[in-house]
Amino acid sequence: MTDTLPTPSDRKASPEFDESQAQAVDALIVGAGPVGMFAAFQLGLQGVQAQLCDSLPQMGGQCIALYADKPIYDIPGIPLCTGRELAAQLQRQIQPFEPVFHGHTQVAQLLPHGDGRWRVQLQAIDGLQTRWLLARTVVVTAGVGAFVPKQLRLPGLETWLGSQVFYHPTLDDAWLEPILAGHAAPRIVISGGDEAAVEAVLAAADHAQLQSAQLVLMHRRDQFSAPDAMLQRLAQLRASGRVEVVIGMPQAIEATERLQAIGYVDADGADQRLACDQLWVFQGLSPKLGPLLDWNLALEKKQLQVATDSFQTSAVGIYAAGDIVSYPGKRKLILTGFYEATMAAMAAVEYLRGEKLLLEYTTTSKRLHARLGVSHPD
């Protein structure tokens, strides 16, 4: 049985705010999907470096989470691209402005600081790490909500969250080091059957630090949803014995001082035991508005209300664009989101500078060319 993983605000009280430890930023973008990335582009054109945060480990939002390899036909000038390709192009577009990205992260708190800035608590989706920002302006491009991992609901499992149980982990060296320090050759069970689960087991099989690890991919049936190339590679690893595939449904855990095993029901309905040092869960993602509902911003049917001349929300200095906003005549299209992101970003810059923006064109502006890092014709 699964449910959405509790968001940081669902768990224990957050650490006290310490202004001396908070990072001052001009603009924070909440949500790093296509609309959020285009907001970062528009801010960058105006000389404002943005920081972005997203519950997913990478930029792309719905384009990556829901239709990474599905076709998109309604982007102007691009007859056809996939969600993954659009996300990659947008990332390339914002590279000249060097935006800072906080992945696997959610805004747990958004509070007025008292000096016109906003006190922002960024917290890892697993609730284990937190940091504070002081943002002069915020642009909310959260789409249909933060994509949070679906929780594997087994009695007692949450006890081991962050030590032996992880949801959608990213296999970077810094994350793996403390895990491997406790076990040189861990038995890692990856639970899930979608592309993310298959990608994780392939990455683990090839990772230099995990060559001694025993890898098990567990799913309720012997069918996996992933591109053909990935499935072919998985078949090779199964044939070589590098990856073991176990078919069954998790039912319970076995643990004393550590998580030791998972009890499951196999395809024949028999109870089985699977030894386990690490459990990495890839049960899919589900959108959840979470803490956004507690930000004291005007909402209607769980969408932010905005002024359409600036896309400012009910709070001064906070703007919004994309599927998270609602107004008369609203159309939920990526194209519409790009327009809203442009309006919100320009209004945010005017708020930061206290003056109207001079309209410049990327085809002719020497200043914009310099910011984009391209040559300007003399």
mmCIF file of C-alpha atoms in Angstrom:
data_model
loop_
_atom_site.group_PDB
_atom_site.id
_atom_site.type_symbol
_atom_site.label_atom_id
_atom_site.label_comp_id
_atom_site.label_asym_id
_atom_site.label_seq_id
_atom_site.Cartn_x
_atom_site.Cartn_y
_atom_site.Cartn_z
ATOM 1 C CA MET A 1 0.000 0.000 0.000
ATOM 2 C CA THR A 2 1.304 3.452 -0.850
ATOM 3 C CA ASP A 3 0.479 7.027 -0.049
ATOM 4 C CA THR A 4 2.359 10.258 -0.599
ATOM 5 C CA LEU A 5 5.488 10.700 1.477
ATOM 6 C CA PRO A 6 4.880 13.213 4.284
ATOM 7 C CA THR A 7 6.166 16.652 3.405
ATOM 8 C CA PRO A 8 8.567 18.452 5.758
ATOM 9 C CA SER A 9 5.679 20.410 7.263
ATOM 10 C CA ASP A 10 3.929 17.135 8.172
ATOM 11 C CA ARG A 11 6.769 16.147 10.451
ATOM 12 C CA LYS A 12 8.484 17.543 13.524
ATOM 13 C CA ALA A 13 8.915 21.252 14.261
ATOM 14 C CA SER A 14 11.486 22.998 12.090
ATOM 15 C CA PRO A 15 14.758 24.488 13.394
ATOM 16 C CA GLU A 16 14.712 28.039 14.710
ATOM 17 C CA PHE A 17 15.488 30.791 12.213
ATOM 18 C CA ASP A 18 18.985 32.268 12.588
ATOM 19 C CA GLU A 19 19.451 35.372 10.441
ATOM 20 C CA SER A 20 23.239 35.084 10.623
ATOM 21 C CA GLN A 21 22.990 31.694 8.870
ATOM 22 C CA ALA A 22 20.438 32.758 6.245
ATOM 23 C CA GLN A 23 21.543 33.422 2.672
ATOM 24 C CA ALA A 24 20.375 36.684 1.132
ATOM 25 C CA VAL A 25 18.994 36.283 -2.400
ATOM 26 C CA ASP A 26 17.294 38.672 -4.807
ATOM 27 C CA ALA A 27 14.865 36.167 -6.323
ATOM 28 C CA LEU A 28 13.714 32.681 -5.413
ATOM 29 C CA ILE A 29 11.666 30.669 -7.902
ATOM 30 C CA VAL A 30 9.547 27.947 -6.318
ATOM 31 C CA GLY A 31 9.191 25.238 -8.944
ATOM 32 C CA ALA A 32 11.743 24.441 -11.654
ATOM 33 C CA GLY A 33 9.512 23.256 -14.457
ATOM 34 C CA PRO A 34 9.414 24.959 -17.879
ATOM 35 C CA VAL A 35 7.630 28.046 -16.522
ATOM 36 C CA GLY A 36 10.038 28.385 -13.592
ATOM 37 C CA MET A 37 13.064 28.040 -15.860
ATOM 38 C CA PHE A 38 11.704 30.663 -18.238
ATOM 39 C CA ALA A 39 11.144 32.994 -15.284
ATOM 40 C CA ALA A 40 14.828 32.471 -14.403
ATOM 41 C CA PHE A 41 15.703 33.357 -18.008
ATOM 42 C CA GLN A 42 13.705 36.581 -17.934
ATOM 43 C CA LEU A 43 15.182 37.565 -14.560
ATOM 44 C CA GLY A 44 18.660 36.801 -15.869
ATOM 45 C CA LEU A 45 18.134 39.038 -18.883
ATOM 46 C CA GLN A 46 17.504 41.869 -16.428
ATOM 47 C CA GLY A 47 20.653 41.118 -14.425
ATOM 48 C CA VAL A 48 18.957 39.263 -11.553
ATOM 49 C CA GLN A 49 20.421 35.872 -10.690
ATOM 50 C CA ALA A 50 17.671 33.532 -9.560
ATOM 51 C CA GLN A 51 17.687 30.562 -7.255
ATOM 52 C CA LEU A 52 15.238 27.752 -8.007
ATOM 53 C CA CYS A 53 13.953 24.965 -5.816
ATOM 54 C CA ASP A 54 11.972 21.882 -6.732
ATOM 55 C CA SER A 55 10.851 18.694 -5.046
ATOM 56 C CA LEU A 56 12.292 16.720 -7.971
ATOM 57 C CA PRO A 57 16.059 16.073 -8.067
ATOM 58 C CA GLN A 58 16.370 17.723 -11.488
ATOM 59 C CA MET A 59 14.816 20.621 -13.353
ATOM 60 C CA GLY A 60 11.892 19.920 -15.643
ATOM 61 C CA GLY A 61 8.759 19.660 -13.510
ATOM 62 C CA GLN A 62 5.798 17.941 -15.165
ATOM 63 C CA CYS A 63 7.784 17.615 -18.396
ATOM 64 C CA ILE A 64 10.122 15.193 -16.635
ATOM 65 C CA ALA A 65 7.761 13.667 -14.076
ATOM 66 C CA LEU A 66 4.744 13.012 -16.317
ATOM 67 C CA TYR A 67 5.698 13.092 -19.984
ATOM 68 C CA ALA A 68 9.476 12.942 -20.339
ATOM 69 C CA ASP A 69 9.306 10.941 -23.563
ATOM 70 C CA LYS A 70 5.880 11.977 -24.815
ATOM 71 C CA PRO A 71 5.500 14.399 -27.739
ATOM 72 C CA ILE A 72 4.751 18.106 -27.342
ATOM 73 C CA TYR A 73 3.477 19.912 -30.443
ATOM 74 C CA ASP A 74 2.476 23.382 -29.212
ATOM 75 C CA ILE A 75 5.785 25.143 -28.510
ATOM 76 C CA PRO A 76 6.185 28.061 -30.975
ATOM 77 C CA GLY A 77 8.866 27.378 -33.565
ATOM 78 C CA ILE A 78 9.375 23.778 -32.401
ATOM 79 C CA PRO A 79 7.119 21.430 -34.394
ATOM 80 C CA LEU A 80 7.856 18.476 -32.129
ATOM 81 C CA CYS A 81 9.836 17.776 -28.993
ATOM 82 C CA THR A 82 9.555 15.567 -25.940
ATOM 83 C CA GLY A 83 9.177 16.819 -22.396
ATOM 84 C CA ARG A 84 12.754 15.785 -21.701
ATOM 85 C CA GLU A 85 14.036 17.668 -24.752
ATOM 86 C CA LEU A 86 12.124 20.829 -23.838
ATOM 87 C CA ALA A 87 13.511 20.746 -20.299
ATOM 88 C CA ALA A 88 17.046 20.280 -21.648
ATOM 89 C CA GLN A 89 16.680 23.218 -24.044
ATOM 90 C CA LEU A 90 15.373 25.481 -21.290
ATOM 91 C CA GLN A 91 18.280 24.515 -19.041
ATOM 92 C CA ARG A 92 20.648 25.377 -21.844
ATOM 93 C CA GLN A 93 18.881 28.722 -22.299
ATOM 94 C CA ILE A 94 19.384 29.772 -18.662
ATOM 95 C CA GLN A 95 23.014 28.623 -18.372
ATOM 96 C CA PRO A 96 24.510 32.092 -19.094
ATOM 97 C CA PHE A 97 22.863 33.405 -15.910
ATOM 98 C CA GLU A 98 24.174 30.620 -13.645
ATOM 99 C CA PRO A 99 21.017 30.106 -11.587
ATOM 100 C CA VAL A 100 21.388 28.142 -8.351
ATOM 101 C CA PHE A 101 19.245 25.000 -8.161
ATOM 102 C CA HIS A 102 18.069 23.276 -4.968
ATOM 103 C CA GLY A 103 16.730 19.838 -5.933
ATOM 104 C CA HIS A 104 14.762 17.378 -3.782
ATOM 105 C CA THR A 105 13.767 20.453 -1.801
ATOM 106 C CA GLN A 106 10.519 22.078 -0.751
ATOM 107 C CA VAL A 107 9.640 25.437 0.789
ATOM 108 C CA ALA A 108 8.506 24.430 4.267
ATOM 109 C CA GLN A 109 7.907 28.010 5.454
ATOM 110 C CA LEU A 110 7.426 31.370 3.752
ATOM 111 C CA LEU A 111 7.082 34.235 6.223
ATOM 112 C CA PRO A 112 7.508 38.035 6.109
ATOM 113 C CA HIS A 113 10.813 39.006 7.682
ATOM 114 C CA GLY A 114 9.777 42.539 8.644
ATOM 115 C CA ASP A 115 12.125 44.478 6.378
ATOM 116 C CA GLY A 116 10.364 43.776 3.071
ATOM 117 C CA ARG A 117 12.152 40.469 2.546
ATOM 118 C CA TRP A 118 10.737 36.974 2.849
ATOM 119 C CA ARG A 119 12.020 34.375 5.274
ATOM 120 C CA VAL A 120 12.162 31.083 3.392
ATOM 121 C CA GLN A 121 12.860 27.700 4.897
ATOM 122 C CA LEU A 122 14.080 25.193 2.320
ATOM 123 C CA GLN A 123 13.861 21.625 3.515
ATOM 124 C CA ALA A 124 14.825 18.377 1.856
ATOM 125 C CA ILE A 125 11.860 16.212 0.894
ATOM 126 C CA ASP A 126 13.017 13.587 3.398
ATOM 127 C CA GLY A 127 13.092 16.290 6.093
ATOM 128 C CA LEU A 128 16.718 15.589 7.006
ATOM 129 C CA GLN A 129 18.333 18.840 5.854
ATOM 130 C CA THR A 130 17.205 22.434 6.069
ATOM 131 C CA ARG A 131 18.486 25.869 5.130
ATOM 132 C CA TRP A 132 17.160 29.417 5.321
ATOM 133 C CA LEU A 133 17.036 32.134 2.698
ATOM 134 C CA LEU A 134 16.115 35.793 2.939
ATOM 135 C CA ALA A 135 14.553 36.552 -0.430
ATOM 136 C CA ARG A 136 13.734 40.026 -1.664
ATOM 137 C CA THR A 137 11.195 38.583 -4.063
ATOM 138 C CA VAL A 138 9.628 35.183 -4.744
ATOM 139 C CA VAL A 139 8.121 33.784 -7.944
ATOM 140 C CA VAL A 140 5.878 30.761 -7.444
ATOM 141 C CA THR A 141 5.747 28.450 -10.468
ATOM 142 C CA ALA A 142 4.726 25.314 -8.600
ATOM 143 C CA GLY A 143 2.479 23.881 -11.328
ATOM 144 C CA VAL A 144 -0.004 21.387 -9.916
ATOM 145 C CA GLY A 145 2.082 21.103 -6.752
ATOM 146 C CA ALA A 146 5.326 19.585 -5.586
ATOM 147 C CA PHE A 147 5.917 16.093 -6.944
ATOM 148 C CA VAL A 148 6.589 14.090 -3.806
ATOM 149 C CA PRO A 149 7.393 10.379 -3.691
ATOM 150 C CA LYS A 150 4.588 7.968 -2.924
ATOM 151 C CA GLN A 151 5.222 6.370 0.414
ATOM 152 C CA LEU A 152 5.599 2.643 0.929
ATOM 153 C CA ARG A 153 3.346 2.078 3.921
ATOM 154 C CA LEU A 154 4.815 -0.719 6.013
ATOM 155 C CA PRO A 155 4.593 -0.742 9.826
ATOM 156 C CA GLY A 156 7.781 0.643 11.367
ATOM 157 C CA LEU A 157 9.410 1.557 8.055
ATOM 158 C CA GLU A 158 9.629 5.288 8.785
ATOM 159 C CA THR A 159 11.990 4.546 11.700
ATOM 160 C CA TRP A 160 14.711 3.798 9.177
ATOM 161 C CA LEU A 161 13.995 6.734 6.873
ATOM 162 C CA GLY A 162 17.225 8.605 6.172
ATOM 163 C CA SER A 163 19.505 5.810 7.385
ATOM 164 C CA GLN A 164 18.486 2.673 5.480
ATOM 165 C CA VAL A 165 15.316 3.721 3.684
ATOM 166 C CA PHE A 166 15.331 6.405 0.997
ATOM 167 C CA TYR A 167 12.788 7.702 -1.509
ATOM 168 C CA HIS A 168 14.092 8.478 -5.015
ATOM 169 C CA PRO A 169 17.721 8.965 -3.907
ATOM 170 C CA THR A 170 20.318 10.492 -6.210
ATOM 171 C CA LEU A 171 23.512 8.454 -6.380
ATOM 172 C CA ASP A 172 26.091 11.162 -5.831
ATOM 173 C CA ASP A 173 29.335 10.335 -4.029
ATOM 174 C CA ALA A 174 28.624 12.587 -1.037
ATOM 175 C CA TRP A 175 25.336 10.796 -0.385
ATOM 176 C CA LEU A 176 26.792 7.307 -0.825
ATOM 177 C CA GLU A 177 29.825 7.807 1.419
ATOM 178 C CA PRO A 178 28.072 7.559 4.822
ATOM 179 C CA ILE A 179 25.954 4.636 3.561
ATOM 180 C CA LEU A 180 28.978 2.632 2.483
ATOM 181 C CA ALA A 181 30.849 3.500 5.673
ATOM 182 C CA GLY A 182 28.418 1.276 7.562
ATOM 183 C CA HIS A 183 28.535 -1.627 5.116
ATOM 184 C CA ALA A 184 31.219 -2.300 2.530
ATOM 185 C CA ALA A 185 29.024 -4.661 0.473
ATOM 186 C CA PRO A 186 25.399 -3.702 1.155
ATOM 187 C CA ARG A 187 22.429 -5.613 -0.185
ATOM 188 C CA ILE A 188 20.390 -2.877 -1.838
ATOM 189 C CA VAL A 189 16.733 -3.480 -2.658
ATOM 190 C CA ILE A 190 15.233 -1.059 -5.169
ATOM 191 C CA SER A 191 11.444 -1.181 -5.049
ATOM 192 C CA GLY A 192 9.526 -0.044 -8.117
ATOM 193 C CA GLY A 193 8.772 -0.810 -11.727
ATOM 194 C CA ASP A 194 8.833 2.499 -13.605
ATOM 195 C CA GLU A 195 11.620 4.233 -15.490
ATOM 196 C CA ALA A 196 13.021 5.865 -12.350
ATOM 197 C CA ALA A 197 13.429 2.483 -10.637
ATOM 198 C CA VAL A 198 15.066 0.897 -13.683
ATOM 199 C CA GLU A 199 17.332 3.907 -14.131
ATOM 200 C CA ALA A 200 18.355 3.688 -10.460
ATOM 201 C CA VAL A 201 19.345 0.020 -10.645
ATOM 202 C CA LEU A 202 21.289 0.597 -13.869
ATOM 203 C CA ALA A 203 23.101 3.556 -12.313
ATOM 204 C CA ALA A 204 23.890 1.542 -9.193
ATOM 205 C CA ALA A 205 25.220 -1.349 -11.267
ATOM 206 C CA ASP A 206 27.658 0.965 -13.050
ATOM 207 C CA HIS A 207 28.633 3.124 -10.071
ATOM 208 C CA ALA A 208 32.283 2.736 -9.074
ATOM 209 C CA GLN A 209 31.517 2.795 -5.348
ATOM 210 C CA LEU A 210 28.826 0.108 -5.614
ATOM 211 C CA GLN A 211 30.715 -2.633 -7.417
ATOM 212 C CA SER A 212 30.652 -4.793 -4.272
ATOM 213 C CA ALA A 213 26.971 -4.145 -3.596
ATOM 214 C CA GLN A 214 24.320 -6.794 -4.168
ATOM 215 C CA LEU A 215 21.508 -5.253 -6.206
ATOM 216 C CA VAL A 216 17.883 -6.408 -6.136
ATOM 217 C CA LEU A 217 15.085 -4.888 -8.183
ATOM 218 C CA MET A 218 11.696 -5.678 -6.643
ATOM 219 C CA HIS A 219 8.351 -5.206 -8.385
ATOM 220 C CA ARG A 220 4.892 -6.698 -8.225
ATOM 221 C CA ARG A 221 5.212 -8.210 -11.706
ATOM 222 C CA ASP A 222 7.972 -9.040 -14.160
ATOM 223 C CA GLN A 223 7.194 -6.073 -16.406
ATOM 224 C CA PHE A 224 8.944 -2.732 -16.232
ATOM 225 C CA SER A 225 8.012 0.595 -17.791
ATOM 226 C CA ALA A 226 11.162 2.114 -19.305
ATOM 227 C CA PRO A 227 12.698 2.873 -22.723
ATOM 228 C CA ASP A 228 13.801 -0.162 -24.727
ATOM 229 C CA ALA A 229 17.502 0.629 -24.370
ATOM 230 C CA MET A 230 17.200 0.613 -20.578
ATOM 231 C CA LEU A 231 15.202 -2.633 -20.590
ATOM 232 C CA GLN A 232 17.814 -4.284 -22.804
ATOM 233 C CA ARG A 233 20.555 -3.230 -20.406
ATOM 234 C CA LEU A 234 18.508 -4.531 -17.463
ATOM 235 C CA ALA A 235 18.120 -7.895 -19.217
ATOM 236 C CA GLN A 236 21.895 -8.090 -19.667
ATOM 237 C CA LEU A 237 22.500 -7.363 -15.989
ATOM 238 C CA ARG A 238 19.942 -10.001 -14.964
ATOM 239 C CA ALA A 239 21.538 -12.573 -17.227
ATOM 240 C CA SER A 240 24.998 -11.854 -15.823
ATOM 241 C CA GLY A 241 23.785 -12.044 -12.221
ATOM 242 C CA ARG A 242 24.720 -8.432 -11.472
ATOM 243 C CA VAL A 243 21.062 -7.581 -10.760
ATOM 244 C CA GLU A 244 18.540 -9.928 -9.181
ATOM 245 C CA VAL A 245 14.853 -9.346 -9.925
ATOM 246 C CA VAL A 246 12.343 -10.361 -7.257
ATOM 247 C CA ILE A 247 8.626 -10.426 -8.055
ATOM 248 C CA GLY A 248 6.390 -9.693 -5.097
ATOM 249 C CA MET A 249 4.521 -7.205 -2.942
ATOM 250 C CA PRO A 250 6.190 -5.890 0.247
ATOM 251 C CA GLN A 251 4.096 -6.588 3.336
ATOM 252 C CA ALA A 252 6.308 -6.044 6.392
ATOM 253 C CA ILE A 253 9.822 -5.371 7.605
ATOM 254 C CA GLU A 254 12.125 -7.303 9.895
ATOM 255 C CA ALA A 255 14.243 -5.097 12.126
ATOM 256 C CA THR A 256 15.944 -5.004 15.525
ATOM 257 C CA GLU A 257 18.781 -2.513 15.815
ATOM 258 C CA ARG A 258 18.797 -2.209 12.027
ATOM 259 C CA LEU A 259 16.521 -2.951 9.106
ATOM 260 C CA GLN A 260 17.368 -6.539 8.202
ATOM 261 C CA ALA A 261 14.773 -7.857 5.764
ATOM 262 C CA ILE A 262 11.524 -7.272 3.926
ATOM 263 C CA GLY A 263 8.655 -9.703 4.111
ATOM 264 C CA TYR A 264 6.733 -9.998 0.862
ATOM 265 C CA VAL A 265 4.131 -12.080 -0.933
ATOM 266 C CA ASP A 266 5.402 -13.653 -4.139
ATOM 267 C CA ALA A 267 3.546 -14.203 -7.410
ATOM 268 C CA ASP A 268 2.100 -17.480 -6.089
ATOM 269 C CA GLY A 269 0.758 -15.863 -2.923
ATOM 270 C CA ALA A 270 3.399 -17.396 -0.647
ATOM 271 C CA ASP A 271 5.117 -15.438 2.122
ATOM 272 C CA GLN A 272 8.811 -14.804 1.488
ATOM 273 C CA ARG A 273 11.740 -13.052 3.165
ATOM 274 C CA LEU A 274 14.224 -10.773 1.367
ATOM 275 C CA ALA A 275 17.410 -9.740 3.174
ATOM 276 C CA CYS A 276 17.991 -6.005 2.919
ATOM 277 C CA ASP A 277 20.611 -3.492 4.118
ATOM 278 C CA GLN A 278 19.258 -0.595 2.070
ATOM 279 C CA LEU A 279 15.775 0.020 0.670
ATOM 280 C CA TRP A 280 15.444 2.577 -2.109
ATOM 281 C CA VAL A 281 11.803 3.229 -2.935
ATOM 282 C CA PHE A 282 10.633 4.287 -6.403
ATOM 283 C CA GLN A 283 6.864 3.914 -6.171
ATOM 284 C CA GLY A 284 6.081 6.913 -8.377
ATOM 285 C CA LEU A 285 5.401 10.569 -7.699
ATOM 286 C CA SER A 286 2.243 12.441 -6.799
ATOM 287 C CA PRO A 287 1.606 16.222 -6.858
ATOM 288 C CA LYS A 288 0.852 17.780 -3.490
ATOM 289 C CA LEU A 289 0.433 21.476 -2.678
ATOM 290 C CA GLY A 290 1.670 20.840 0.857
ATOM 291 C CA PRO A 291 3.061 23.876 2.707
ATOM 292 C CA LEU A 292 1.922 26.312 -0.007
ATOM 293 C CA LEU A 293 -1.524 26.160 1.551
ATOM 294 C CA ASP A 294 -0.066 27.715 4.724
ATOM 295 C CA TRP A 295 1.633 30.735 3.115
ATOM 296 C CA ASN A 296 -1.323 33.072 3.703
ATOM 297 C CA LEU A 297 -1.670 33.817 -0.007
ATOM 298 C CA ALA A 298 -5.130 34.283 -1.532
ATOM 299 C CA LEU A 299 -6.322 31.003 -3.031
ATOM 300 C CA GLU A 300 -9.359 29.918 -4.987
ATOM 301 C CA LYS A 301 -9.850 26.191 -5.539
ATOM 302 C CA LYS A 302 -6.221 25.654 -4.488
ATOM 303 C CA GLN A 303 -4.870 28.077 -7.084
ATOM 304 C CA LEU A 304 -3.172 31.401 -6.398
ATOM 305 C CA GLN A 305 -5.058 34.566 -7.246
ATOM 306 C CA VAL A 306 -2.978 37.122 -9.169
ATOM 307 C CA ALA A 307 -3.271 40.584 -10.686
ATOM 308 C CA THR A 308 -2.930 40.030 -14.417
ATOM 309 C CA ASP A 309 -0.996 43.274 -15.056
ATOM 310 C CA SER A 310 1.900 42.059 -12.866
ATOM 311 C CA PHE A 311 1.063 38.500 -11.766
ATOM 312 C CA GLN A 312 1.611 39.581 -8.205
ATOM 313 C CA THR A 313 -0.204 37.504 -5.616
ATOM 314 C CA SER A 314 -2.025 38.929 -2.605
ATOM 315 C CA ALA A 315 1.381 39.515 -0.954
ATOM 316 C CA VAL A 316 3.706 42.323 -2.047
ATOM 317 C CA GLY A 317 6.897 40.942 -3.575
ATOM 318 C CA ILE A 318 5.473 37.489 -4.306
ATOM 319 C CA TYR A 319 4.518 36.673 -7.889
ATOM 320 C CA ALA A 320 3.173 33.536 -9.539
ATOM 321 C CA ALA A 321 2.816 31.973 -12.989
ATOM 322 C CA GLY A 322 1.815 28.727 -14.653
ATOM 323 C CA ASP A 323 -0.716 26.122 -13.599
ATOM 324 C CA ILE A 324 -0.630 27.276 -9.972
ATOM 325 C CA VAL A 325 -2.405 30.555 -10.816
ATOM 326 C CA SER A 326 -6.022 31.297 -11.655
ATOM 327 C CA TYR A 327 -7.726 34.335 -13.170
ATOM 328 C CA PRO A 328 -10.669 34.942 -15.522
ATOM 329 C CA GLY A 329 -9.925 33.516 -18.963
ATOM 330 C CA LYS A 330 -6.939 31.469 -17.785
ATOM 331 C CA ARG A 331 -5.763 28.749 -20.210
ATOM 332 C CA LYS A 332 -3.544 25.993 -18.818
ATOM 333 C CA LEU A 333 -0.945 25.817 -21.572
ATOM 334 C CA ILE A 334 2.859 25.919 -21.479
ATOM 335 C CA LEU A 335 2.712 28.858 -23.878
ATOM 336 C CA THR A 336 0.471 30.772 -21.460
ATOM 337 C CA GLY A 337 2.852 29.945 -18.632
ATOM 338 C CA PHE A 338 5.780 31.435 -20.558
ATOM 339 C CA TYR A 339 3.845 34.692 -20.982
ATOM 340 C CA GLU A 340 2.902 34.751 -17.296
ATOM 341 C CA ALA A 341 6.513 34.026 -16.293
ATOM 342 C CA THR A 342 7.681 36.970 -18.389
ATOM 343 C CA MET A 343 5.156 39.335 -16.831
ATOM 344 C CA ALA A 344 5.917 38.091 -13.310
ATOM 345 C CA ALA A 345 9.695 38.348 -13.766
ATOM 346 C CA MET A 346 9.535 41.873 -15.182
ATOM 347 C CA ALA A 347 7.217 42.997 -12.387
ATOM 348 C CA ALA A 348 9.575 41.444 -9.836
ATOM 349 C CA VAL A 349 12.539 43.341 -11.291
ATOM 350 C CA GLU A 350 10.583 46.595 -11.201
ATOM 351 C CA TYR A 351 9.731 45.871 -7.567
ATOM 352 C CA LEU A 352 13.394 45.214 -6.760
ATOM 353 C CA ARG A 353 14.602 48.393 -8.457
ATOM 354 C CA GLY A 354 11.685 50.661 -7.700
ATOM 355 C CA GLU A 355 11.424 51.868 -11.298
ATOM 356 C CA LYS A 356 9.904 50.916 -14.626
ATOM 357 C CA LEU A 357 11.932 48.667 -16.903
ATOM 358 C CA LEU A 358 13.257 49.910 -20.183
ATOM 359 C CA LEU A 359 11.954 47.594 -22.899
ATOM 360 C CA GLU A 360 14.892 46.025 -24.741
ATOM 361 C CA TYR A 361 15.048 43.375 -27.446
ATOM 362 C CA THR A 362 17.438 40.434 -27.518
ATOM 363 C CA THR A 363 17.934 40.974 -31.250
ATOM 364 C CA THR A 364 19.478 44.439 -30.828
ATOM 365 C CA SER A 365 20.369 45.183 -27.194
ATOM 366 C CA LYS A 366 24.092 45.330 -26.454
ATOM 367 C CA ARG A 367 23.396 44.968 -22.739
ATOM 368 C CA LEU A 368 21.269 41.864 -23.209
ATOM 369 C CA HIS A 369 23.851 40.361 -25.559
ATOM 370 C CA ALA A 370 26.513 40.852 -22.888
ATOM 371 C CA ARG A 371 24.370 39.087 -20.294
ATOM 372 C CA LEU A 372 23.689 36.235 -22.710
ATOM 373 C CA GLY A 373 27.391 35.951 -23.473
ATOM 374 C CA VAL A 374 26.946 36.416 -27.219
ATOM 375 C CA SER A 375 28.747 38.793 -29.553
ATOM 376 C CA HIS A 376 27.137 42.114 -30.387
ATOM 377 C CA PRO A 377 27.429 43.349 -33.990
ATOM 378 C CA ASP A 378 29.203 46.699 -34.209
#
